[in-house]
PDB file of C-alpha atoms in Angstrom:
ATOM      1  CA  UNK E   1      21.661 -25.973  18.418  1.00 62.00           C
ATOM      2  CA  UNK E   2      18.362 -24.767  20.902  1.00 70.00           C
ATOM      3  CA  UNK E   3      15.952 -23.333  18.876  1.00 92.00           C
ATOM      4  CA  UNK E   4      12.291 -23.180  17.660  1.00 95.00           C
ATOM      5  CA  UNK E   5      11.429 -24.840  14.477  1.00 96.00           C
ATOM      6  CA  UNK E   6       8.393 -23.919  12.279  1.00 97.00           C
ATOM      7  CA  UNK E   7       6.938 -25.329   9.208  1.00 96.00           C
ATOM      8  CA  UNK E   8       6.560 -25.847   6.764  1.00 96.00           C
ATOM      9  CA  UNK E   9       7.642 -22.289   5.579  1.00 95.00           C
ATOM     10  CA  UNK E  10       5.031 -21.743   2.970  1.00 95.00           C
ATOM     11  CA  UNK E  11       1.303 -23.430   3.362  1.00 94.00           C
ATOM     12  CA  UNK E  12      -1.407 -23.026   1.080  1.00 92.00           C
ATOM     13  CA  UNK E  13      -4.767 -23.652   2.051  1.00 90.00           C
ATOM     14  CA  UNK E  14      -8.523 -24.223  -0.270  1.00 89.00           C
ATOM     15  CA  UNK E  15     -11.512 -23.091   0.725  1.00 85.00           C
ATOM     16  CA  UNK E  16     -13.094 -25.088   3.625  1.00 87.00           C
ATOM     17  CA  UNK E  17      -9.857 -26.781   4.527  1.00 92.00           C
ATOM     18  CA  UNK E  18      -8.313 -27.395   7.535  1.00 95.00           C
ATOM     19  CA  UNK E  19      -4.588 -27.002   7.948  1.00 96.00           C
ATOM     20  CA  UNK E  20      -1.934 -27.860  10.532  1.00 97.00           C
ATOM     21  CA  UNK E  21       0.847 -25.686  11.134  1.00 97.00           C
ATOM     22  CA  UNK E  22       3.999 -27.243  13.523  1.00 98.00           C
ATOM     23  CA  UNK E  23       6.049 -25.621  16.140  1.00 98.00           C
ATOM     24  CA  UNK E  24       8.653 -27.697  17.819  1.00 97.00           C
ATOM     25  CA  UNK E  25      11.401 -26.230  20.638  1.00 96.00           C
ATOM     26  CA  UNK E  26      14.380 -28.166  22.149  1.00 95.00           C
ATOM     27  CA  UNK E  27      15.042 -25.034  24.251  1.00 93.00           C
ATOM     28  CA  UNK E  28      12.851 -27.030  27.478  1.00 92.00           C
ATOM     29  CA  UNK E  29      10.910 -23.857  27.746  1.00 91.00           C
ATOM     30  CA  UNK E  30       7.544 -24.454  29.754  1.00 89.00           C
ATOM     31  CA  UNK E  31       5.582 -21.596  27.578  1.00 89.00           C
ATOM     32  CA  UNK E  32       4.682 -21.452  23.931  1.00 92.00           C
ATOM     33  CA  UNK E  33       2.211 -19.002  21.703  1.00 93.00           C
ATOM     34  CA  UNK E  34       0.871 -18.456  18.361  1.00 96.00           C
ATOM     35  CA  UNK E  35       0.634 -15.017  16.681  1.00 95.00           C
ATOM     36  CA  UNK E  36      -0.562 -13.993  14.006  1.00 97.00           C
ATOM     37  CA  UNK E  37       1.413 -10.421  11.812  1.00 95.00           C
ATOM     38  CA  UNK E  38      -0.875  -8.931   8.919  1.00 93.00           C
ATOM     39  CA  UNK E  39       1.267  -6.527   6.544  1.00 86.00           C
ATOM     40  CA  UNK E  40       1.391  -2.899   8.441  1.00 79.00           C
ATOM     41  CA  UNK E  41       0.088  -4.568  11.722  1.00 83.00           C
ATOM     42  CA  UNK E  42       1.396  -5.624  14.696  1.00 85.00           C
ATOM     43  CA  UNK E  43       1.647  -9.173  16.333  1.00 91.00           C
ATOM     44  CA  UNK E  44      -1.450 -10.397  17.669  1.00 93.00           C
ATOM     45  CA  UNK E  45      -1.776 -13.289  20.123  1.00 92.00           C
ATOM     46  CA  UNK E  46      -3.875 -16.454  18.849  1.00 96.00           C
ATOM     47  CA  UNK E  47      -3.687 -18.921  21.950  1.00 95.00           C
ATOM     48  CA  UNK E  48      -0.524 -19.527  24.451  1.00 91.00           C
ATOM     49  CA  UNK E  49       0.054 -22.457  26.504  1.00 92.00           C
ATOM     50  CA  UNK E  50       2.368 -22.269  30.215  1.00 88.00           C
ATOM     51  CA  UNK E  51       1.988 -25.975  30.832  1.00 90.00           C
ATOM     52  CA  UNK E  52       1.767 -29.764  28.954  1.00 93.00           C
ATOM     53  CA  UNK E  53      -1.790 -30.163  28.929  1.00 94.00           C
ATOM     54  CA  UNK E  54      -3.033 -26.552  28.948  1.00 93.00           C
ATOM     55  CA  UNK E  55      -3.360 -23.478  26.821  1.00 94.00           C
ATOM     56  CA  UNK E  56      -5.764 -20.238  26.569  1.00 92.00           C
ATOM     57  CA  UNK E  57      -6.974 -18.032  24.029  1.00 93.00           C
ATOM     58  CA  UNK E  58      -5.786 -15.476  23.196  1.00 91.00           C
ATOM     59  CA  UNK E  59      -6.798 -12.085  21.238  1.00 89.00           C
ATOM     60  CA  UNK E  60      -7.994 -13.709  17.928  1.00 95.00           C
ATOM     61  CA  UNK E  61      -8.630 -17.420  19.003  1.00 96.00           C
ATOM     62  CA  UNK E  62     -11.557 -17.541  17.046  1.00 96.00           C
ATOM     63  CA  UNK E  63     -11.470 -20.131  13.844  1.00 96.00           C
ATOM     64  CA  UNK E  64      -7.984 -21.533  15.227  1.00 97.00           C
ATOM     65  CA  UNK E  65      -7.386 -24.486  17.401  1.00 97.00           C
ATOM     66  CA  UNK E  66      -4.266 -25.801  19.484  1.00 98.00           C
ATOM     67  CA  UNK E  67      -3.185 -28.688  21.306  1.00 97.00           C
ATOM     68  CA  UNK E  68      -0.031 -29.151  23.709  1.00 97.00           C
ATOM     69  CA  UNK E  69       0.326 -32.795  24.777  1.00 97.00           C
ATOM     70  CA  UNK E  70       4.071 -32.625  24.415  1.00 96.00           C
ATOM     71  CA  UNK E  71       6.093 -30.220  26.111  1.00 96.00           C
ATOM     72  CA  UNK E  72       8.606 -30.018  22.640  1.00 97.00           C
ATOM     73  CA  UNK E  73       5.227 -29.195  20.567  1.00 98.00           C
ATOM     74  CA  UNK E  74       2.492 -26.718  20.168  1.00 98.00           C
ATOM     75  CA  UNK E  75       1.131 -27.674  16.845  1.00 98.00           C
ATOM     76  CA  UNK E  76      -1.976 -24.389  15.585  1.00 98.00           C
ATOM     77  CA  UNK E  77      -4.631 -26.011  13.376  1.00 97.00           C
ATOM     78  CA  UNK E  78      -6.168 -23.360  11.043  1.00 96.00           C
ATOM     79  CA  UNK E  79      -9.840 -24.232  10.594  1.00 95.00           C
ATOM     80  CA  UNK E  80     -11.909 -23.892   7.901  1.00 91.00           C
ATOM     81  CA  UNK E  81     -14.101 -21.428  10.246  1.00 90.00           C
ATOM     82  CA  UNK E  82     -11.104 -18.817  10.103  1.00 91.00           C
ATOM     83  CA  UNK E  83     -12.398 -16.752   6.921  1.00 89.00           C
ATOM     84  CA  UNK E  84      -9.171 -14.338   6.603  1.00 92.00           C
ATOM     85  CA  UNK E  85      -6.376 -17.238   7.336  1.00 93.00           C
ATOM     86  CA  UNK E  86      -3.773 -15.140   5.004  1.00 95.00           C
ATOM     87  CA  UNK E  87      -0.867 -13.853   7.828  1.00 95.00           C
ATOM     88  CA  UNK E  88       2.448 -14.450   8.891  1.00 95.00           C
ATOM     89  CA  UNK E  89       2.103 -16.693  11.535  1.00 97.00           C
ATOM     90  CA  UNK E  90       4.704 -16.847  14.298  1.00 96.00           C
ATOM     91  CA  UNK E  91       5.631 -19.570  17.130  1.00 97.00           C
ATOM     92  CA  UNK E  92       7.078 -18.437  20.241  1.00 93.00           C
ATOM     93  CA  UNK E  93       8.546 -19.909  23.388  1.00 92.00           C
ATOM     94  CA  UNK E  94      10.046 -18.499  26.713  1.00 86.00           C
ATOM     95  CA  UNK E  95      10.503 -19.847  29.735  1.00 79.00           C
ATOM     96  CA  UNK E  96       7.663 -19.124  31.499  1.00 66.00           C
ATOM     97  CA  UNK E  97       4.286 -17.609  31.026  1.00 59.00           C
ATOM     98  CA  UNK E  98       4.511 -14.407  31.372  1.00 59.00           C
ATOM     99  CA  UNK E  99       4.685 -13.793  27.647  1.00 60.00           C
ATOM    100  CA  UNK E 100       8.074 -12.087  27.279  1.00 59.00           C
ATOM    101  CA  UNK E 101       7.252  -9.552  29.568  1.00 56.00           C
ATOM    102  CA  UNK E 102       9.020 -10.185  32.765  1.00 59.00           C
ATOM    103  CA  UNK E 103      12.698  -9.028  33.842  1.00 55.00           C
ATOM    104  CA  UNK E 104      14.097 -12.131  33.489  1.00 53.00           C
ATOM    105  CA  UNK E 105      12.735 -13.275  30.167  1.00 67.00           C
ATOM    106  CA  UNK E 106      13.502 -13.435  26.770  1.00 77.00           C
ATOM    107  CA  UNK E 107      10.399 -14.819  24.028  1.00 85.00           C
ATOM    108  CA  UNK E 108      11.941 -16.587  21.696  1.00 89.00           C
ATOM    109  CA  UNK E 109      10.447 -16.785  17.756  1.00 93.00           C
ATOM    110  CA  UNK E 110      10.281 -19.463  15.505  1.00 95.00           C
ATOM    111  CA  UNK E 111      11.150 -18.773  11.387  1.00 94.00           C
ATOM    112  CA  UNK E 112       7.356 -18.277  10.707  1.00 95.00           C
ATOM    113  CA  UNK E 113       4.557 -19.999   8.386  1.00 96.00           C
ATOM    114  CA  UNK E 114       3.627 -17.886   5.623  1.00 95.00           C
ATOM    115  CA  UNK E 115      -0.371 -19.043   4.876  1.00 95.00           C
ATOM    116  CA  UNK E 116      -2.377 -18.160   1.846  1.00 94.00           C
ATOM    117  CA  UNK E 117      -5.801 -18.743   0.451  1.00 88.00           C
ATOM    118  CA  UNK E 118      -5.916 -20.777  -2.786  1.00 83.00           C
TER     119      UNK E 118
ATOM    120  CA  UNK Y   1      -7.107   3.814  20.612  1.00 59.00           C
ATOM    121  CA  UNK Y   2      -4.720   1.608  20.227  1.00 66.00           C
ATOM    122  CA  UNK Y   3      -3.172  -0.209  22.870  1.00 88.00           C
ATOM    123  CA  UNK Y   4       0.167   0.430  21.592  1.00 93.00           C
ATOM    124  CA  UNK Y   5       0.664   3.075  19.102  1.00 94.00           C
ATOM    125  CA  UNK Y   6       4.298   3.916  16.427  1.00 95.00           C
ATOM    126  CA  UNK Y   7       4.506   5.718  13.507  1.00 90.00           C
ATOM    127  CA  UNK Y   8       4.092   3.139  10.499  1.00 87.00           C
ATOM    128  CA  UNK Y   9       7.342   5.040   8.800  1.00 87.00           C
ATOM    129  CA  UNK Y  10       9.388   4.949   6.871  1.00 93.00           C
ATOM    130  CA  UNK Y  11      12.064   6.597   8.940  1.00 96.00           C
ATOM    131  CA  UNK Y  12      14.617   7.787   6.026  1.00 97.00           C
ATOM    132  CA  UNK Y  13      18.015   8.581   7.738  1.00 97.00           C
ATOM    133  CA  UNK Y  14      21.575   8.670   6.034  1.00 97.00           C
ATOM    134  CA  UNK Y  15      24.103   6.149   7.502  1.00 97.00           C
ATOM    135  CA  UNK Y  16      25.877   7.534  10.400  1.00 97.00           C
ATOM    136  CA  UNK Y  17      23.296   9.864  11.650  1.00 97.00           C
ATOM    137  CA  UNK Y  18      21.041   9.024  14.674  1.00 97.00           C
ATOM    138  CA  UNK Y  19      17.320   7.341  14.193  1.00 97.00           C
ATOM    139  CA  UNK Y  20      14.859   7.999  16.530  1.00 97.00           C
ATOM    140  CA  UNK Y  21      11.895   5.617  16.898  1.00 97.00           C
ATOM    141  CA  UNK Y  22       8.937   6.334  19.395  1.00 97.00           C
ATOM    142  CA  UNK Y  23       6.370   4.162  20.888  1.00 97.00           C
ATOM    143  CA  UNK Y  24       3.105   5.658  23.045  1.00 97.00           C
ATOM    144  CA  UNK Y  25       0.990   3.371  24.822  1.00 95.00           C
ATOM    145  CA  UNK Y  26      -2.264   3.923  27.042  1.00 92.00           C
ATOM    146  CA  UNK Y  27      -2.645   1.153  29.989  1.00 89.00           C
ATOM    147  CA  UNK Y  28      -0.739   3.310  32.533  1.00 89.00           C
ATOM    148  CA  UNK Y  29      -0.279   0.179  34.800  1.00 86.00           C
ATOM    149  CA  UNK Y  30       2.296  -1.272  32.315  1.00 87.00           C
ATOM    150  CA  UNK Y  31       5.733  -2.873  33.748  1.00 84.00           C
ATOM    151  CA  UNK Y  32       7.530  -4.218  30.999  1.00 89.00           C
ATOM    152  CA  UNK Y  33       8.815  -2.961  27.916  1.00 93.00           C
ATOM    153  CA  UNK Y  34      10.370  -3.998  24.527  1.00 93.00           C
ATOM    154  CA  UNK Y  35      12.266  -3.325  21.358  1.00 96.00           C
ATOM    155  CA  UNK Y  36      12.080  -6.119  18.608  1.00 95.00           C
ATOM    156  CA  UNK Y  37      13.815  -5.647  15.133  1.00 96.00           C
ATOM    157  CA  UNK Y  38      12.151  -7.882  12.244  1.00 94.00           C
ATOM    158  CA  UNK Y  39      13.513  -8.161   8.795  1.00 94.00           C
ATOM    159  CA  UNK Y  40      11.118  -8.541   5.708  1.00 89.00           C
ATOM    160  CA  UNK Y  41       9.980 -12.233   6.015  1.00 87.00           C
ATOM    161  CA  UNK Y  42      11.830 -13.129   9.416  1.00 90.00           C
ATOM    162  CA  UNK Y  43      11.301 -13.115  12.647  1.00 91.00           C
ATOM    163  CA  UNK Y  44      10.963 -10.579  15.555  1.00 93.00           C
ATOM    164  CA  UNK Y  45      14.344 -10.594  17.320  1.00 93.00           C
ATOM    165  CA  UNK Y  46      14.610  -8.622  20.448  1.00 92.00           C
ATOM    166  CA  UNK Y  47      17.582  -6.240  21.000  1.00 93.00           C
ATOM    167  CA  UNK Y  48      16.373  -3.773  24.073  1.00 92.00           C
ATOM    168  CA  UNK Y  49      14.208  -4.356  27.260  1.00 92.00           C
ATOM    169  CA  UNK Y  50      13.504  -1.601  30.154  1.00 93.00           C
ATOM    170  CA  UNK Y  51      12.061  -1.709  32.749  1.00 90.00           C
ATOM    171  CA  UNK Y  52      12.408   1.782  34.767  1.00 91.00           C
ATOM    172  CA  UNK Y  53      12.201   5.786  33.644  1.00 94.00           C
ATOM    173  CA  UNK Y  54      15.446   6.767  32.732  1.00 95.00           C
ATOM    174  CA  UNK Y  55      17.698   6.110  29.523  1.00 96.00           C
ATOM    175  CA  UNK Y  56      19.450   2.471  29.077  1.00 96.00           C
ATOM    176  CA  UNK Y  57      22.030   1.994  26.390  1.00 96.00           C
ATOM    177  CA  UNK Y  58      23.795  -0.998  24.877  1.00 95.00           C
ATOM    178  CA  UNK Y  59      26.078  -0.507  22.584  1.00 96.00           C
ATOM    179  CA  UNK Y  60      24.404   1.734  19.986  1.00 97.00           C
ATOM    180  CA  UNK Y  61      20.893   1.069  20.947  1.00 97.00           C
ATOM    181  CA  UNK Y  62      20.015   3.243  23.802  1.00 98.00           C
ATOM    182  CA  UNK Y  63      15.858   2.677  24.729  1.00 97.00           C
ATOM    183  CA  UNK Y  64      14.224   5.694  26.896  1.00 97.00           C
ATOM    184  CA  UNK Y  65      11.294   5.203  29.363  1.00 97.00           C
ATOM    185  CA  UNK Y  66       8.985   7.764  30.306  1.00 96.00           C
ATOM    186  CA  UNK Y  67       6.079   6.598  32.445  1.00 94.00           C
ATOM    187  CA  UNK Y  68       4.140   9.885  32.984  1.00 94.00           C
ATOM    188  CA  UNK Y  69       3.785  10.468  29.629  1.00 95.00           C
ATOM    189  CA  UNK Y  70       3.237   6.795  28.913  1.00 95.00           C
ATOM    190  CA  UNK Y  71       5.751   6.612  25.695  1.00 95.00           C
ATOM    191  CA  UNK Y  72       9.220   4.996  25.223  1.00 97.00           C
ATOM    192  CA  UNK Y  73      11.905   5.454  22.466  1.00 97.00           C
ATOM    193  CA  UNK Y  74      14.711   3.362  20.550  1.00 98.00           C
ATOM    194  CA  UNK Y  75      17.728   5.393  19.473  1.00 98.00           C
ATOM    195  CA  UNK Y  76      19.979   4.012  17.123  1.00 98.00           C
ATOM    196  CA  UNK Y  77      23.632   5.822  16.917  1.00 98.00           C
ATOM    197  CA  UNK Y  78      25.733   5.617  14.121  1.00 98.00           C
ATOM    198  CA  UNK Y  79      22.622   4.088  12.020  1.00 98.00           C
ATOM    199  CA  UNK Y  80      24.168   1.507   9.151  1.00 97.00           C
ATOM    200  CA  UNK Y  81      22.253  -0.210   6.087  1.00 96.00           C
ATOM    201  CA  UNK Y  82      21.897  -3.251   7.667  1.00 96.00           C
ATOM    202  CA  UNK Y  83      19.535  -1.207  10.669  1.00 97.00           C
ATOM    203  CA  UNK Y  84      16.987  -1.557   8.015  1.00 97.00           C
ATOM    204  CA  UNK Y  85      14.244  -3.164   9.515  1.00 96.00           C
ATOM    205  CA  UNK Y  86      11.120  -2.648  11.013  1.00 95.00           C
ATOM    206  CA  UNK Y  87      10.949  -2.273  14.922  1.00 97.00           C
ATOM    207  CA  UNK Y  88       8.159  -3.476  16.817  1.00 95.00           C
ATOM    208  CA  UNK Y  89       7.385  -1.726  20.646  1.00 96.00           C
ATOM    209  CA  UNK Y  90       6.282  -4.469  22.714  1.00 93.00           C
ATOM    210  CA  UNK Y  91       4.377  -3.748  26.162  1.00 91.00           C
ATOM    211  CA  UNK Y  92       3.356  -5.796  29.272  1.00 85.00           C
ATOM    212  CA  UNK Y  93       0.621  -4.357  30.520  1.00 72.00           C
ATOM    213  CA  UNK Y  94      -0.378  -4.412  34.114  1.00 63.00           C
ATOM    214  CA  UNK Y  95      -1.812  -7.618  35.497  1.00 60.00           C
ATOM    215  CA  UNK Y  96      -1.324  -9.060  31.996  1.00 60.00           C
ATOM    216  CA  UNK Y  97       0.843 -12.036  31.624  1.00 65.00           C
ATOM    217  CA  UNK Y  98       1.014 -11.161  28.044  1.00 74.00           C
ATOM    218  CA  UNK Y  99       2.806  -8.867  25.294  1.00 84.00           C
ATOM    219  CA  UNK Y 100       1.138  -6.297  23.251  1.00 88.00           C
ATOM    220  CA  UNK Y 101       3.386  -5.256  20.297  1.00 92.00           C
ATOM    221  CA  UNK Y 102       2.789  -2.114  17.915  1.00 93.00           C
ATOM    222  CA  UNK Y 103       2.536  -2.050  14.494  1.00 93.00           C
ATOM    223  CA  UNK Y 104       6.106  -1.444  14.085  1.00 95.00           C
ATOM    224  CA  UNK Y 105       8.279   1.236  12.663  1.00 96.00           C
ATOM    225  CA  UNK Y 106       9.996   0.663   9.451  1.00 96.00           C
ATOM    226  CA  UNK Y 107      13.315   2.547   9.353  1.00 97.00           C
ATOM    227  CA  UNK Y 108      15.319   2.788   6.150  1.00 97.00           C
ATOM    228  CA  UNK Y 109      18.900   3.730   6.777  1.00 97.00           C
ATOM    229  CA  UNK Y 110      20.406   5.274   3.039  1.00 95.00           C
ATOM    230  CA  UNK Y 111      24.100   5.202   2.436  1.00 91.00           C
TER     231      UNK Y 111
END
């Protein structure tokens, strides 16, 4: 079956750690993205990527990195610099970069990485 | 203001009645827009998209567009238990090649 796989589904991270969270799609969608849900708050956009080899920031880049060398992949590094990491944190795909906004378009979402402070 | 705004909720409505969500937003230049449903601890999934003022229903989701006054609804007919969920407006704002979702709408539908 296509889909988006995240994990793992629970991460815990210590103080001044780095952590890694993975996104992989078999759907052979050109665009991925990383949000980020608080409780009571809406999706917000972390970085996005339309291409192997490229991605931009997004809304809240700041203390988060990304990498895309594989189409299948868009893993989201949480850095140590990121002071409030606790969120939901959901993968996306669609199959091109307009972000789920254009008439012929669907995003797709990954299960989600829970993250928490230790 | 917010860039896309919904009443947090909860909606209360008893099964079989209609639930009304709304959704304002304030970049008048936006094209696109969105209905996601999200259970607690899953996913956004999306179940309506417009596109154009008017009404458009499937099945018993029917979303409403109004440009000029910059908002656009979800109704839900015939609301059952398992509508519970929260609903997230999503908007493409003009010249963005991005979404901007609300804080989402939790509706509660009570037997």
């Amino acid at each position: 079956d296509g889909g988006i796989t995240q994990s793992p589904k629970y991460l815990f991270r210590k103080e001044g750690q780095n952590v890694t969270l993975s996104c992989e799609q078999n759907l052979n969608h050109d665009a991925m993205y990383w949000y980020r849900q608080d409780p009571g708050q809406g999706l917000r956009l972390i970085y996005y990527s339309q291409i192997v080899n490229d991605f931009q920031k997004g809304d809240i880049a700041e203390g988060y990195s990304v990498s895309r060398e594989k189409k299948e992949s868009f893993p989201l590094t949480v850095t140590s610099a990121q002071k409030n990491p606790t969120a939901f944190y959901l993968c996306a795909s669609s199959t091109s970069g307009t972000g789920g906004g254009s008439t012929n378009e669907k995003l797709f979402f990954g299960s989600g990485t829970q993250l928490s402070v230790l | 203001q917010k860039e896309v705004e919904q009443n947090s909720g909860p909606l209360s409505v008893p099964e079989g009645a209609i639930a009304s969500l709304n959704c304002t937003y304030s970049d008048r230049g936006s094209q696109s827009f969105f209905w996601y449903r999200q259970y607690s601890g899953k996913s956004p999934e999306l179940i309506m998209s417009i596109y154009s003022n008017g009404d458009k229903e499937d099945g018993r989701f029917t979303a409403q567009l109004n440009k000029a006054s910059q908002y656009v609804s979800l109704l839900i007919r015939d609301s059952q238990p398992s509508d519970s969920a929260t609903y997230l407006c999503a908007v493409r704002a003009g010249g963005y090649n991005k979404l901007i979702f609300g804080a989402g709408t939790r509706l509660a539908v009570h037997p």
